[in-house]
mmCIF file of C-alpha atoms in Angstrom:
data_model
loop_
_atom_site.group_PDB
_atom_site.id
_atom_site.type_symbol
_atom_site.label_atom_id
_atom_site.label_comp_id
_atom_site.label_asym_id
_atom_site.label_seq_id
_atom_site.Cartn_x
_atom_site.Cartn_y
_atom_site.Cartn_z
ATOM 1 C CA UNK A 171 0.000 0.000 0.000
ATOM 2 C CA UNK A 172 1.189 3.727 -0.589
ATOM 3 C CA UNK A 173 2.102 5.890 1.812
ATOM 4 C CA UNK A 174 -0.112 8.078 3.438
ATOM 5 C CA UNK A 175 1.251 10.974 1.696
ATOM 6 C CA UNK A 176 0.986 9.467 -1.973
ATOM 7 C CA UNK A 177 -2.569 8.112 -1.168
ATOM 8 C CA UNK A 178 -3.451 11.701 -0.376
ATOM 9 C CA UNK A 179 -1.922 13.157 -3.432
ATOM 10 C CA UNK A 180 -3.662 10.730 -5.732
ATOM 11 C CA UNK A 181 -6.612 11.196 -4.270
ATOM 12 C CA UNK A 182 -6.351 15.229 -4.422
ATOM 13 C CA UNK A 183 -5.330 14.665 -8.117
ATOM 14 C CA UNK A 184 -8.382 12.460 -8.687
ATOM 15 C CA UNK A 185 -10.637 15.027 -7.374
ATOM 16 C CA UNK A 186 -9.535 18.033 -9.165
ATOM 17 C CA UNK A 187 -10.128 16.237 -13.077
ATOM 18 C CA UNK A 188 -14.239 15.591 -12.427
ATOM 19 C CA UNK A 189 -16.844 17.550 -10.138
ATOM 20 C CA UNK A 190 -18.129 13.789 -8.558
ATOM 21 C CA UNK A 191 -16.484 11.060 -7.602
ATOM 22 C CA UNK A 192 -18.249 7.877 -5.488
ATOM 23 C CA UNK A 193 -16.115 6.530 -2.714
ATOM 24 C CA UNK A 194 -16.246 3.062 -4.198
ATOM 25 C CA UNK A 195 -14.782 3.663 -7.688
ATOM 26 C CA UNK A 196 -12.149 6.216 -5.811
ATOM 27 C CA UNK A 197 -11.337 2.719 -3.178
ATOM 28 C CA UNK A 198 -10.660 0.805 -6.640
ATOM 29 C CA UNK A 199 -8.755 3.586 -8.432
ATOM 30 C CA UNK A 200 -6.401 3.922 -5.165
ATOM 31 C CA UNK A 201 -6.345 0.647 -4.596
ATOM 32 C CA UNK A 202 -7.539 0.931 -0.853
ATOM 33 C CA UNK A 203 -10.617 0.098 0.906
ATOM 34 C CA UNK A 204 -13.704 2.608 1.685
ATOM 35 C CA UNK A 205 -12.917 3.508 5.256
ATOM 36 C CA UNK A 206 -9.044 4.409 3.737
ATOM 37 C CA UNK A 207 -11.118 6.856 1.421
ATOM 38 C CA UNK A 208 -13.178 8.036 4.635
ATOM 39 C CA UNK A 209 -10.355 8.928 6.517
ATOM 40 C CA UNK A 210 -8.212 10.280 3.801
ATOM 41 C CA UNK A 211 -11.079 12.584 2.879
ATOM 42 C CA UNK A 212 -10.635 13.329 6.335
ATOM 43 C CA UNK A 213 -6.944 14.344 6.582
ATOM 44 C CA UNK A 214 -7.482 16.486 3.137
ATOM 45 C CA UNK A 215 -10.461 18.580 5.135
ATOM 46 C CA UNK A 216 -7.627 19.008 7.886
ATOM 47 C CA UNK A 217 -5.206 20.586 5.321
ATOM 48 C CA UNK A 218 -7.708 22.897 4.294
ATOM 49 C CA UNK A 219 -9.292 21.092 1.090
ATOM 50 C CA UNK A 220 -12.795 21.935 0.672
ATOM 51 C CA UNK A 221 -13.906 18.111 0.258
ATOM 52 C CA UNK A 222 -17.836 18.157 0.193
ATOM 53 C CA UNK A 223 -19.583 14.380 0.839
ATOM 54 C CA UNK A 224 -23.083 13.395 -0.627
ATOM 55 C CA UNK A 225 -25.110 10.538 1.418
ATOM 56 C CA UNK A 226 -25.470 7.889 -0.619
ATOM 57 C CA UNK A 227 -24.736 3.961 -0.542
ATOM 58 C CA UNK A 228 -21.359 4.243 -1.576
ATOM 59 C CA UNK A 229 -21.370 8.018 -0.468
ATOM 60 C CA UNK A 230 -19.740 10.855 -2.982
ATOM 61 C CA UNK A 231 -17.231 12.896 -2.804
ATOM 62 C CA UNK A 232 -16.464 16.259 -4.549
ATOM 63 C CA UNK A 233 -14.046 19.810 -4.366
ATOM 64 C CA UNK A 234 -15.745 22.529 -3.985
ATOM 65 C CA UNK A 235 -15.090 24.965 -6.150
ATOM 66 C CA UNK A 236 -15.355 28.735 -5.147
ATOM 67 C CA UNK A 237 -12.975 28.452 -2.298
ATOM 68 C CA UNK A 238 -10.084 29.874 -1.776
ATOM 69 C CA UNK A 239 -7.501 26.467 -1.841
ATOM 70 C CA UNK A 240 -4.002 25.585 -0.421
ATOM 71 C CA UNK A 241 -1.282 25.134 -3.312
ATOM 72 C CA UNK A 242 -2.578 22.475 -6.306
ATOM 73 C CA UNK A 243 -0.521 19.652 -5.822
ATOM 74 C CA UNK A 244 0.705 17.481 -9.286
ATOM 75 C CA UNK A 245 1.735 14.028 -9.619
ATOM 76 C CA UNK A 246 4.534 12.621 -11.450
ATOM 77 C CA UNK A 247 2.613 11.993 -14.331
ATOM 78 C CA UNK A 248 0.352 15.588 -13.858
ATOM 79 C CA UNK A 249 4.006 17.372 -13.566
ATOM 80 C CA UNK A 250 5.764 15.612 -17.100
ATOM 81 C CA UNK A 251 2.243 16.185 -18.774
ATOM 82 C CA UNK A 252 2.238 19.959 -17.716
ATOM 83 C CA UNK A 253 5.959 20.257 -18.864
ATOM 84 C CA UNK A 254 5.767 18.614 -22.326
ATOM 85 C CA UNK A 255 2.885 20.837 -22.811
ATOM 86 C CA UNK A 256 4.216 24.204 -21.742
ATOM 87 C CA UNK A 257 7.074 23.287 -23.786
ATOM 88 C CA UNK A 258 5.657 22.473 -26.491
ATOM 89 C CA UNK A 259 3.280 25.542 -26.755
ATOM 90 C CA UNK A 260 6.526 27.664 -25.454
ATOM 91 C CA UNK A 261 8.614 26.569 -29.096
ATOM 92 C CA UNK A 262 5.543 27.309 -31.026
ATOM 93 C CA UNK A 263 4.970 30.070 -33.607
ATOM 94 C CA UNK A 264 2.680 32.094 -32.238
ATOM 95 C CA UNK A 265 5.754 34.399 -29.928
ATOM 96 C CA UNK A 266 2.838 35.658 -27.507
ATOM 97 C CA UNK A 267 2.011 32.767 -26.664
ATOM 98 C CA UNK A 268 4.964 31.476 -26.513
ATOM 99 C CA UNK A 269 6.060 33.642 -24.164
ATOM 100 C CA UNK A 270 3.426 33.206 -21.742
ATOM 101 C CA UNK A 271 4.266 29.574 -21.956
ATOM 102 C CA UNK A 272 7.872 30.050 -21.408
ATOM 103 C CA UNK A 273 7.136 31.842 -17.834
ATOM 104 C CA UNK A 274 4.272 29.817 -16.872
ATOM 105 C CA UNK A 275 6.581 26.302 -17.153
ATOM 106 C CA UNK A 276 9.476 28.432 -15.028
ATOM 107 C CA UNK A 277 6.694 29.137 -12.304
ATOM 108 C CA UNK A 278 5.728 25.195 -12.521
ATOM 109 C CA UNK A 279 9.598 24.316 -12.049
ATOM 110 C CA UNK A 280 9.966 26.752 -9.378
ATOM 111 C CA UNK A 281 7.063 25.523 -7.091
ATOM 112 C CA UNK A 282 7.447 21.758 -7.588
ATOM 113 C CA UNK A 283 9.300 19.893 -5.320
ATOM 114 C CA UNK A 284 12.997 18.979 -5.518
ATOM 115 C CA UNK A 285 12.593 15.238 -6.430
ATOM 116 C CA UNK A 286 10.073 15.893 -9.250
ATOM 117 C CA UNK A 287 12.043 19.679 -10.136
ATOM 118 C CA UNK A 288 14.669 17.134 -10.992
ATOM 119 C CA UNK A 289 13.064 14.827 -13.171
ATOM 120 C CA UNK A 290 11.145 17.667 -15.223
ATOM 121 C CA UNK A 291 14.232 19.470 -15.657
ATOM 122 C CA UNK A 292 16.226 16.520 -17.677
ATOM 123 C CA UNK A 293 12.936 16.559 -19.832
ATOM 124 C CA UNK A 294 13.352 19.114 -23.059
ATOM 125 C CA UNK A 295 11.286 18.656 -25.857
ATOM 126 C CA UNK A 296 11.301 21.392 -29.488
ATOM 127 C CA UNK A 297 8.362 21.398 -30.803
ATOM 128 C CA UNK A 298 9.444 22.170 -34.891
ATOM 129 C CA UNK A 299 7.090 24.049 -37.168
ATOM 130 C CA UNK A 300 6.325 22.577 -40.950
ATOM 131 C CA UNK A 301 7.773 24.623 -43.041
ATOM 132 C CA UNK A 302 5.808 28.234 -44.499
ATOM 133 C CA UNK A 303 5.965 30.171 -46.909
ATOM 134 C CA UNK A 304 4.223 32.904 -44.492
ATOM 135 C CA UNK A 305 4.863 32.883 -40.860
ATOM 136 C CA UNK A 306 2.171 31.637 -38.935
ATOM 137 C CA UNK A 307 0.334 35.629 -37.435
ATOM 138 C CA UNK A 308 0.004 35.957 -33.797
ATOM 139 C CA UNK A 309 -3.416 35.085 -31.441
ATOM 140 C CA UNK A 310 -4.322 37.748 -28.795
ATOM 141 C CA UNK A 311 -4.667 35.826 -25.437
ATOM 142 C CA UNK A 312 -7.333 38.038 -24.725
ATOM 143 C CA UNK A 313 -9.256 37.335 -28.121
ATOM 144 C CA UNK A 314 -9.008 33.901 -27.524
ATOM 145 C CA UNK A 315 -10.322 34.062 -23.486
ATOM 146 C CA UNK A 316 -13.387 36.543 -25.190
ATOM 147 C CA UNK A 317 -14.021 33.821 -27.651
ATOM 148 C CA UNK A 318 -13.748 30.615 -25.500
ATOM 149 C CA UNK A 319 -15.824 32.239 -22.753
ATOM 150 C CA UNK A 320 -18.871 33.186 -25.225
ATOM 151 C CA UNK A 321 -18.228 29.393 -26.501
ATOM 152 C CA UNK A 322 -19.312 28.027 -22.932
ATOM 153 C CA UNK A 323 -21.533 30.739 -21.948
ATOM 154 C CA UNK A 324 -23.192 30.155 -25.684
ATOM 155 C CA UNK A 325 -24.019 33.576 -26.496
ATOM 156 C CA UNK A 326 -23.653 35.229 -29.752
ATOM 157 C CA UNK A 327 -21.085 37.091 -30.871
ATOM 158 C CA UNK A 328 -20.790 40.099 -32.670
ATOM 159 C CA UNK A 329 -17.323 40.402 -33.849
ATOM 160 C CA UNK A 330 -14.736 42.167 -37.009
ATOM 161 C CA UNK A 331 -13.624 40.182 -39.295
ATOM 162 C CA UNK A 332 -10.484 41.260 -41.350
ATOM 163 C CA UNK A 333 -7.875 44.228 -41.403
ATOM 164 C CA UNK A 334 -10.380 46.212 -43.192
ATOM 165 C CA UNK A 335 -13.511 45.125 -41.226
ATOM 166 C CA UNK A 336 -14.177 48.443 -39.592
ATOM 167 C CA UNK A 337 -15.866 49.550 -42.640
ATOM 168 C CA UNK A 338 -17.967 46.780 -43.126
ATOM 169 C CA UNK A 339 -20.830 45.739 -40.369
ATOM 170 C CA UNK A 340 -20.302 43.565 -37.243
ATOM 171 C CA UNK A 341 -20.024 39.829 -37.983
ATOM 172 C CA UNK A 342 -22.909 37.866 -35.938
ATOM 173 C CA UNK A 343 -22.059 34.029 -35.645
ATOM 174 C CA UNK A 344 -22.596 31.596 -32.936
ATOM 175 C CA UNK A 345 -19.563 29.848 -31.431
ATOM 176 C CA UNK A 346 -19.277 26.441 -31.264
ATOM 177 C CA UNK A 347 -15.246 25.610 -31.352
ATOM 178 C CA UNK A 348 -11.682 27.089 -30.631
ATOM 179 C CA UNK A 349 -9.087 24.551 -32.275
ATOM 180 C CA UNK A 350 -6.407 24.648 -33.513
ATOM 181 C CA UNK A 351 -4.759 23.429 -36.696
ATOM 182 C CA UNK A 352 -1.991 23.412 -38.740
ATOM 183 C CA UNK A 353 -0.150 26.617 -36.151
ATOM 184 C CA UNK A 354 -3.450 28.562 -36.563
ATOM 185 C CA UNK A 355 -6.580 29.416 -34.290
ATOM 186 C CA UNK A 356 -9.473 29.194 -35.459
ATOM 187 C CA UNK A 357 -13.687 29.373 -34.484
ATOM 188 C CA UNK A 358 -16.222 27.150 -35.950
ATOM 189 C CA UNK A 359 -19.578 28.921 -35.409
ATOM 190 C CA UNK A 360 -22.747 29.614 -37.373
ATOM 191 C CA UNK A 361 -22.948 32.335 -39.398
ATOM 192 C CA UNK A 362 -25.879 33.884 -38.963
ATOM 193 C CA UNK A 363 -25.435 36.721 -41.646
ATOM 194 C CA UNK A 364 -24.698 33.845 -44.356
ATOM 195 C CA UNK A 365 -26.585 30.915 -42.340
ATOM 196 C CA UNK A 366 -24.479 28.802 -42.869
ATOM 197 C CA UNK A 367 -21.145 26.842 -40.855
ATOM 198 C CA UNK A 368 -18.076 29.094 -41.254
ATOM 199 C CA UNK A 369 -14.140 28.727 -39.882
ATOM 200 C CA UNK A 370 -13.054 31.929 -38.952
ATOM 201 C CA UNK A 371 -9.039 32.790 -38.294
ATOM 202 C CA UNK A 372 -9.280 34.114 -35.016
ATOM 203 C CA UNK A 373 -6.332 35.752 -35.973
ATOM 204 C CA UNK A 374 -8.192 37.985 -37.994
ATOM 205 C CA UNK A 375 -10.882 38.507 -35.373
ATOM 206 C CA UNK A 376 -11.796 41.677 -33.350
ATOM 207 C CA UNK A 377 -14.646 41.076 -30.690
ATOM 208 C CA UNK A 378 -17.580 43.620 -30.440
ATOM 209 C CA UNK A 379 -18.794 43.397 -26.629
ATOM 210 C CA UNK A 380 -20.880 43.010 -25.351
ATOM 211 C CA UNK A 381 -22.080 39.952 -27.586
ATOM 212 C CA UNK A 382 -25.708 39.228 -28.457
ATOM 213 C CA UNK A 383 -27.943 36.670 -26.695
ATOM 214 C CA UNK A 384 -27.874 32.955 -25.541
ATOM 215 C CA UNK A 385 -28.404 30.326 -28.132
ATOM 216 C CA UNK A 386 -29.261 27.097 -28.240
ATOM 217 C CA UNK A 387 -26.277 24.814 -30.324
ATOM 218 C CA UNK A 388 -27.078 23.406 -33.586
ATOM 219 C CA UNK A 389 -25.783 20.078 -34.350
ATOM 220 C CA UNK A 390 -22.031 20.239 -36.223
ATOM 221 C CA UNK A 391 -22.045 18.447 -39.382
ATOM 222 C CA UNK A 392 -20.088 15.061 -39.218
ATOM 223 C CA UNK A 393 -20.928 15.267 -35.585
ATOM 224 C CA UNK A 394 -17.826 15.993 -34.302
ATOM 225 C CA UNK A 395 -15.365 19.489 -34.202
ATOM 226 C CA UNK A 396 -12.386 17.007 -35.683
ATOM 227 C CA UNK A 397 -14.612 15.122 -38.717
ATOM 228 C CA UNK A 398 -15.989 18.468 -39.542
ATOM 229 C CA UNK A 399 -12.616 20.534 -39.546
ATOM 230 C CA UNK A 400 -10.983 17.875 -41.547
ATOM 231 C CA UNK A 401 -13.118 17.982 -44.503
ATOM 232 C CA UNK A 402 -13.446 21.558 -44.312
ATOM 233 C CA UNK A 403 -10.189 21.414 -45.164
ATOM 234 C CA UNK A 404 -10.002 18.788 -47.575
ATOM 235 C CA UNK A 405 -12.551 20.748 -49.620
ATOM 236 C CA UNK A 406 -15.560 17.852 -48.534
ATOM 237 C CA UNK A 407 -19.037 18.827 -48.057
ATOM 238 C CA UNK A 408 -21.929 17.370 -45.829
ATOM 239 C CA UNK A 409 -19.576 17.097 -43.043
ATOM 240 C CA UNK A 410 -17.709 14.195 -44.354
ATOM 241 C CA UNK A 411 -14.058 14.173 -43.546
ATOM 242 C CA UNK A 412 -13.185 11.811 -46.292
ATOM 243 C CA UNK A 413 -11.471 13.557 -49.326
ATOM 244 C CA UNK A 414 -14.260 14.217 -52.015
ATOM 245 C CA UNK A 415 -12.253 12.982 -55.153
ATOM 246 C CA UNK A 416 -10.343 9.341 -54.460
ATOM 247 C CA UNK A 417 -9.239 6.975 -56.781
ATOM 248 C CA UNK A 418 -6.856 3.829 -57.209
ATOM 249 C CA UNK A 419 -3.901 3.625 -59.480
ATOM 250 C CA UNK A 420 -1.500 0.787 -60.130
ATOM 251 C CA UNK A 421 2.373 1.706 -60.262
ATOM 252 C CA UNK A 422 5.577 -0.200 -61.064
ATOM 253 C CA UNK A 423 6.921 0.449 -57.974
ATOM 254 C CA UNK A 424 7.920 -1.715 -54.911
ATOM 255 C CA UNK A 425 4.987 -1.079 -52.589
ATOM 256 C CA UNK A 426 7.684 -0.790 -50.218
ATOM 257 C CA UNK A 427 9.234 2.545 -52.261
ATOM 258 C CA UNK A 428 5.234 3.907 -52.369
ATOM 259 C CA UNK A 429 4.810 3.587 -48.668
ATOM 260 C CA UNK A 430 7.606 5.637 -47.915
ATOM 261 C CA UNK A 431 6.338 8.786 -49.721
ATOM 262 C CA UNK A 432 2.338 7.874 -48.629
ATOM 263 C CA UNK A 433 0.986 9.793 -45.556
ATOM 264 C CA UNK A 434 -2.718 9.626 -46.288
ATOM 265 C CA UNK A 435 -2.833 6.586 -48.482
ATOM 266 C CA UNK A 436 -3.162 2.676 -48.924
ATOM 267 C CA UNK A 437 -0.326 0.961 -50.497
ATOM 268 C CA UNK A 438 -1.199 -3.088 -51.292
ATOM 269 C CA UNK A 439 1.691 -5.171 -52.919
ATOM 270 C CA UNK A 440 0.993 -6.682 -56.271
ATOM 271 C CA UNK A 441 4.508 -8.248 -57.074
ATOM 272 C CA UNK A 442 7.680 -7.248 -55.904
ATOM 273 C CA UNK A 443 7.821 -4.800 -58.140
ATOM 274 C CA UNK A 444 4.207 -3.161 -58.601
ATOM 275 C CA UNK A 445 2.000 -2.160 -55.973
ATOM 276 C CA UNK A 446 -1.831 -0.460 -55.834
ATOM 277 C CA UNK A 447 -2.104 2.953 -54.539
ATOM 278 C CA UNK A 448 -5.094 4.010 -53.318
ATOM 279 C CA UNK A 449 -5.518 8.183 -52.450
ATOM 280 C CA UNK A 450 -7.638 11.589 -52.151
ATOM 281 C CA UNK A 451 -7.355 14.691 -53.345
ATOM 282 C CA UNK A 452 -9.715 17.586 -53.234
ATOM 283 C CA UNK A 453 -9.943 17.582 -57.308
ATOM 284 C CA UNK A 454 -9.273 14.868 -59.666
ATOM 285 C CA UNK A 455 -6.909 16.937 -61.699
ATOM 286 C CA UNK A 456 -4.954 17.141 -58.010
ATOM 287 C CA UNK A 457 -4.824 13.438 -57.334
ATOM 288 C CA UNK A 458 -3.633 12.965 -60.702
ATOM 289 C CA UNK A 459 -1.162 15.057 -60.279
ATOM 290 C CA UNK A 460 0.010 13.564 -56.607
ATOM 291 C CA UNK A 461 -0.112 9.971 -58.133
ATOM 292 C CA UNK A 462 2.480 11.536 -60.976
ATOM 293 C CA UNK A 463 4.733 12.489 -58.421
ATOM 294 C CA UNK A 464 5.683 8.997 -57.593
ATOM 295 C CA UNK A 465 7.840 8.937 -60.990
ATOM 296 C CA UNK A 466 6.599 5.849 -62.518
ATOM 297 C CA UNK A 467 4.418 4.005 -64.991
ATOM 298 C CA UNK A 468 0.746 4.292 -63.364
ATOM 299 C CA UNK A 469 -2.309 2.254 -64.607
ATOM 300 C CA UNK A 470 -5.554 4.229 -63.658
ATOM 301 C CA UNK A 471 -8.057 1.223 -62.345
ATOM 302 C CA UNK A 472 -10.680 4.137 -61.269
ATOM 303 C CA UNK A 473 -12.593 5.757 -61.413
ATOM 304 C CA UNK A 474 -13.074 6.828 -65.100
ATOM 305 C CA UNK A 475 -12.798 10.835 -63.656
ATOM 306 C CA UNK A 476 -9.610 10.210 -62.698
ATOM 307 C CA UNK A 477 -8.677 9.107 -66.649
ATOM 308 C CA UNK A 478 -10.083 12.243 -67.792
ATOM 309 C CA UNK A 479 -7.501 13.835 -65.139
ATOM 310 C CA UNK A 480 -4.708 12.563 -66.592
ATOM 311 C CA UNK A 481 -5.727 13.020 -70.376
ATOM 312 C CA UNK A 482 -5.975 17.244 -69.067
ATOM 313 C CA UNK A 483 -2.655 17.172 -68.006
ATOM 314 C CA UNK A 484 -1.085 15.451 -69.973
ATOM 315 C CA UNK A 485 -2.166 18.197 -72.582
ATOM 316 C CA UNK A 486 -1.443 21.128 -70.509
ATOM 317 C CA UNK A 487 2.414 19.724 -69.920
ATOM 318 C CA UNK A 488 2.517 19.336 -73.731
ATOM 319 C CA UNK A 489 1.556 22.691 -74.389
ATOM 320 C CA UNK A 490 4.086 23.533 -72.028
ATOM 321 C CA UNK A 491 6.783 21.883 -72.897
ATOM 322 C CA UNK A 492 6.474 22.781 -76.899
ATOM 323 C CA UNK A 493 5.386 26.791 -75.677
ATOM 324 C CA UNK A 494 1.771 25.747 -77.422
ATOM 325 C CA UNK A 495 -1.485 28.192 -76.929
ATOM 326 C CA UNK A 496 -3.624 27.003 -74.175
ATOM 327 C CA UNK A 497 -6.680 25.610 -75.652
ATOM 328 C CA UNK A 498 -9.256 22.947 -74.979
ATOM 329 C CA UNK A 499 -9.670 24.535 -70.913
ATOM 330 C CA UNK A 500 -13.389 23.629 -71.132
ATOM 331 C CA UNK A 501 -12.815 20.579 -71.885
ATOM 332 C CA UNK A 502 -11.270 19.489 -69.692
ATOM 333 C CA UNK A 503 -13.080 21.240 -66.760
ATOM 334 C CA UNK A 504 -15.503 18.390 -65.705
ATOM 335 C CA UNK A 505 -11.821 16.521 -64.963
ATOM 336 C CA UNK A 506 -10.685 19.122 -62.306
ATOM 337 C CA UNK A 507 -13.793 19.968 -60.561
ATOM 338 C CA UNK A 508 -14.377 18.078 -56.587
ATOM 339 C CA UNK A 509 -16.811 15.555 -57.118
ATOM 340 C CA UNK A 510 -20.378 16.238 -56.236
ATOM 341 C CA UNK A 511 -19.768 20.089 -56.721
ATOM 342 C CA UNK A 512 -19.368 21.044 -60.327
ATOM 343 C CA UNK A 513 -19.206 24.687 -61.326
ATOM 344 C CA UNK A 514 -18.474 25.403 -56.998
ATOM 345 C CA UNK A 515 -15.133 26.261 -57.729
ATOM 346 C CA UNK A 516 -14.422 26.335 -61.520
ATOM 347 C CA UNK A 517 -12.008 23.727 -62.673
ATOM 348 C CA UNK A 518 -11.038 23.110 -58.963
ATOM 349 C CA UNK A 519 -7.352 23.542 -59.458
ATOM 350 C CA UNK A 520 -7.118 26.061 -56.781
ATOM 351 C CA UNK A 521 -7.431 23.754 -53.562
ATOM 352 C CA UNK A 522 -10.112 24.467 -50.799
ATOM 353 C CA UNK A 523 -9.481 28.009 -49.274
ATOM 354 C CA UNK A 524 -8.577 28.668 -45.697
ATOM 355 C CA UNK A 525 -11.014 31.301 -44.462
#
């Protein structure tokens, strides 16, 4: 059994990551009985711990929040989470943040206690950037408290949108989502002026408070913040976060040499030597042009839009390599656009826009 100092440090730990907590599943996550609980409980009241009970068979237990509490105590594993996290976020792109980071971890070192000050302090993790070809623009810690707070209080917001938005009306939207991606914030919310689901840089936003009234939250297509994001920005509509243009390809390549240079793809062997390639794009002229990368001799097994792909390009790179006129660009526009969403975007060579 731990010692009575570990038990109580688990069990603080345990009852600062949910509001409830029954004294039976607390016995089996500690590994002690019910009158240990009872009496540890105890010993964290004597500390100063707000620790509320609710009657009950197996009785409840919760922290009150509201109070004024002793020091937060972390873990081992609480303490390296924090630090890979605060380092992480301290080595990003976005130097505001980063800076806040930066200090908060050196407050975190400073307060822990020798043995685990130690053990953090041999941990160092970089967090490196992809590549740019713009550096990633800085978030406003403010902005982002003003837009997470309306996100849980579920009001609307009435907000600028752009460096030129002060001209232009107040954006009204309801917020349903900060995330991040790709080094950028953004806000998934309804747009109410468009009525329709929007992802707004929150770079690029300026609140208007105070912000409109409470709303009630509409159901995100694909049902979930990640599905939805992800074929936002794989240029996919109805929520789906599959890419809206796939197709299959054989090459005469080692499936081996394929799965090297595949991220978001299956590879299946045929013989040593040729494999099957399976991949998305958000345009068929774009997958065509990602399967040509590989640098071999590809046989298109479908579908027939992908064909037509090929056949474009393959008369655009002649043009270009003899200095021909471009001609033929209708066409060959039912070959480039997404599926599902002719005429949406043209000949869909320009991939799905960030907003």
């Amino acid at each position: 059994m731990p010692t009575t100092s570990a038990r109580l440090l688990a069990l603080l730990s345990l009852l600062q990551t949910r509001r409830d907590w029954s004294g039976t599943v607390l016995a089996e996550r500690l590994g002690i009985s019910l009158r240990t609980v009872r009496r540890d409980v105890d010993r964290l009241r004597e500390l100063g711990y707000p620790v509320a009970a609710a009657k009950g068979p197996d009785g409840g237990y919760r922290l009150d929040a509201g109070t004024e509490l002793p020091p937060l105590l972390f873990d081992d594993e609480q303490a390296v989470a924090l630090t890979v996290a605060l380092q992480v976020a301290a080595t990003g792109a976005d130097d505001a943040l980063a800076d806040a980071a930066a200090r908060a971890l050196q407050t975190v070192r400073q307060v822990l206690p020798t043995r685990l000050r130690q053990r953090v302090g041999a941990l160092s993790v970089t967090a490196v950037a992809r590549p740019a070809t713009t550096p990633t623009p800085p978030v406003d810690g403010g902005v982002l408290l003003a837009l997470s707070a309306a996100v849980q209080t579920r009001e609307i917001l009435r907000f600028d949108y752009g460096p030129d938005s002060t001209e232009r009306p107040a954006r009204h939207a309801e917020p349903h989502h900060v995330v991040t991606w790709g080094g950028r914030w953004y806000l998934v919310a309804w747009d109410l002026d468009r009525a329709g689901w929007r992802t707004f840089r929150i770079d690029r936003i300026t609140p208007r408070p105070p912000h409109g009234p409470r709303f009630t939250p509409r159901p995100l297509p694909g049902g979930n913040v990640a599905t939805y994001l992800t074929g936002v920005f794989r240029g996919s509509a109805g929520g789906s976060a599959d890419w809206p243009c796939r197709g299959t390809v054989l090459l005469d390549l080692p499936a081996a040499t394929v799965a090297r240079y595949t991220r978001d793809g299956l590879v299946e062997e045929v013989t040593p030597d040729r494999c099957r390639l399976t991949l998305g794009s958000w345009s068929w002229v774009s997958l065509a042009a990602a399967v040509a990368r590989y640098d071999a001799e590809i046989t298109v097994v479908g579908p027939p839009p992908l064909t037509d792909a090929f056949a474009l390009l393959a008369g655009r790179f002649t043009r270009t390599a003899t200095g021909g006129v471009a001609a033929g660009k209708s066409a060959g526009s039912a070959a480039g656009t997404r599926s599902g969403q002719q005429g949406e975007r043209g000949e869909g060579v320009v991939p799905p826009q960030q907003p």
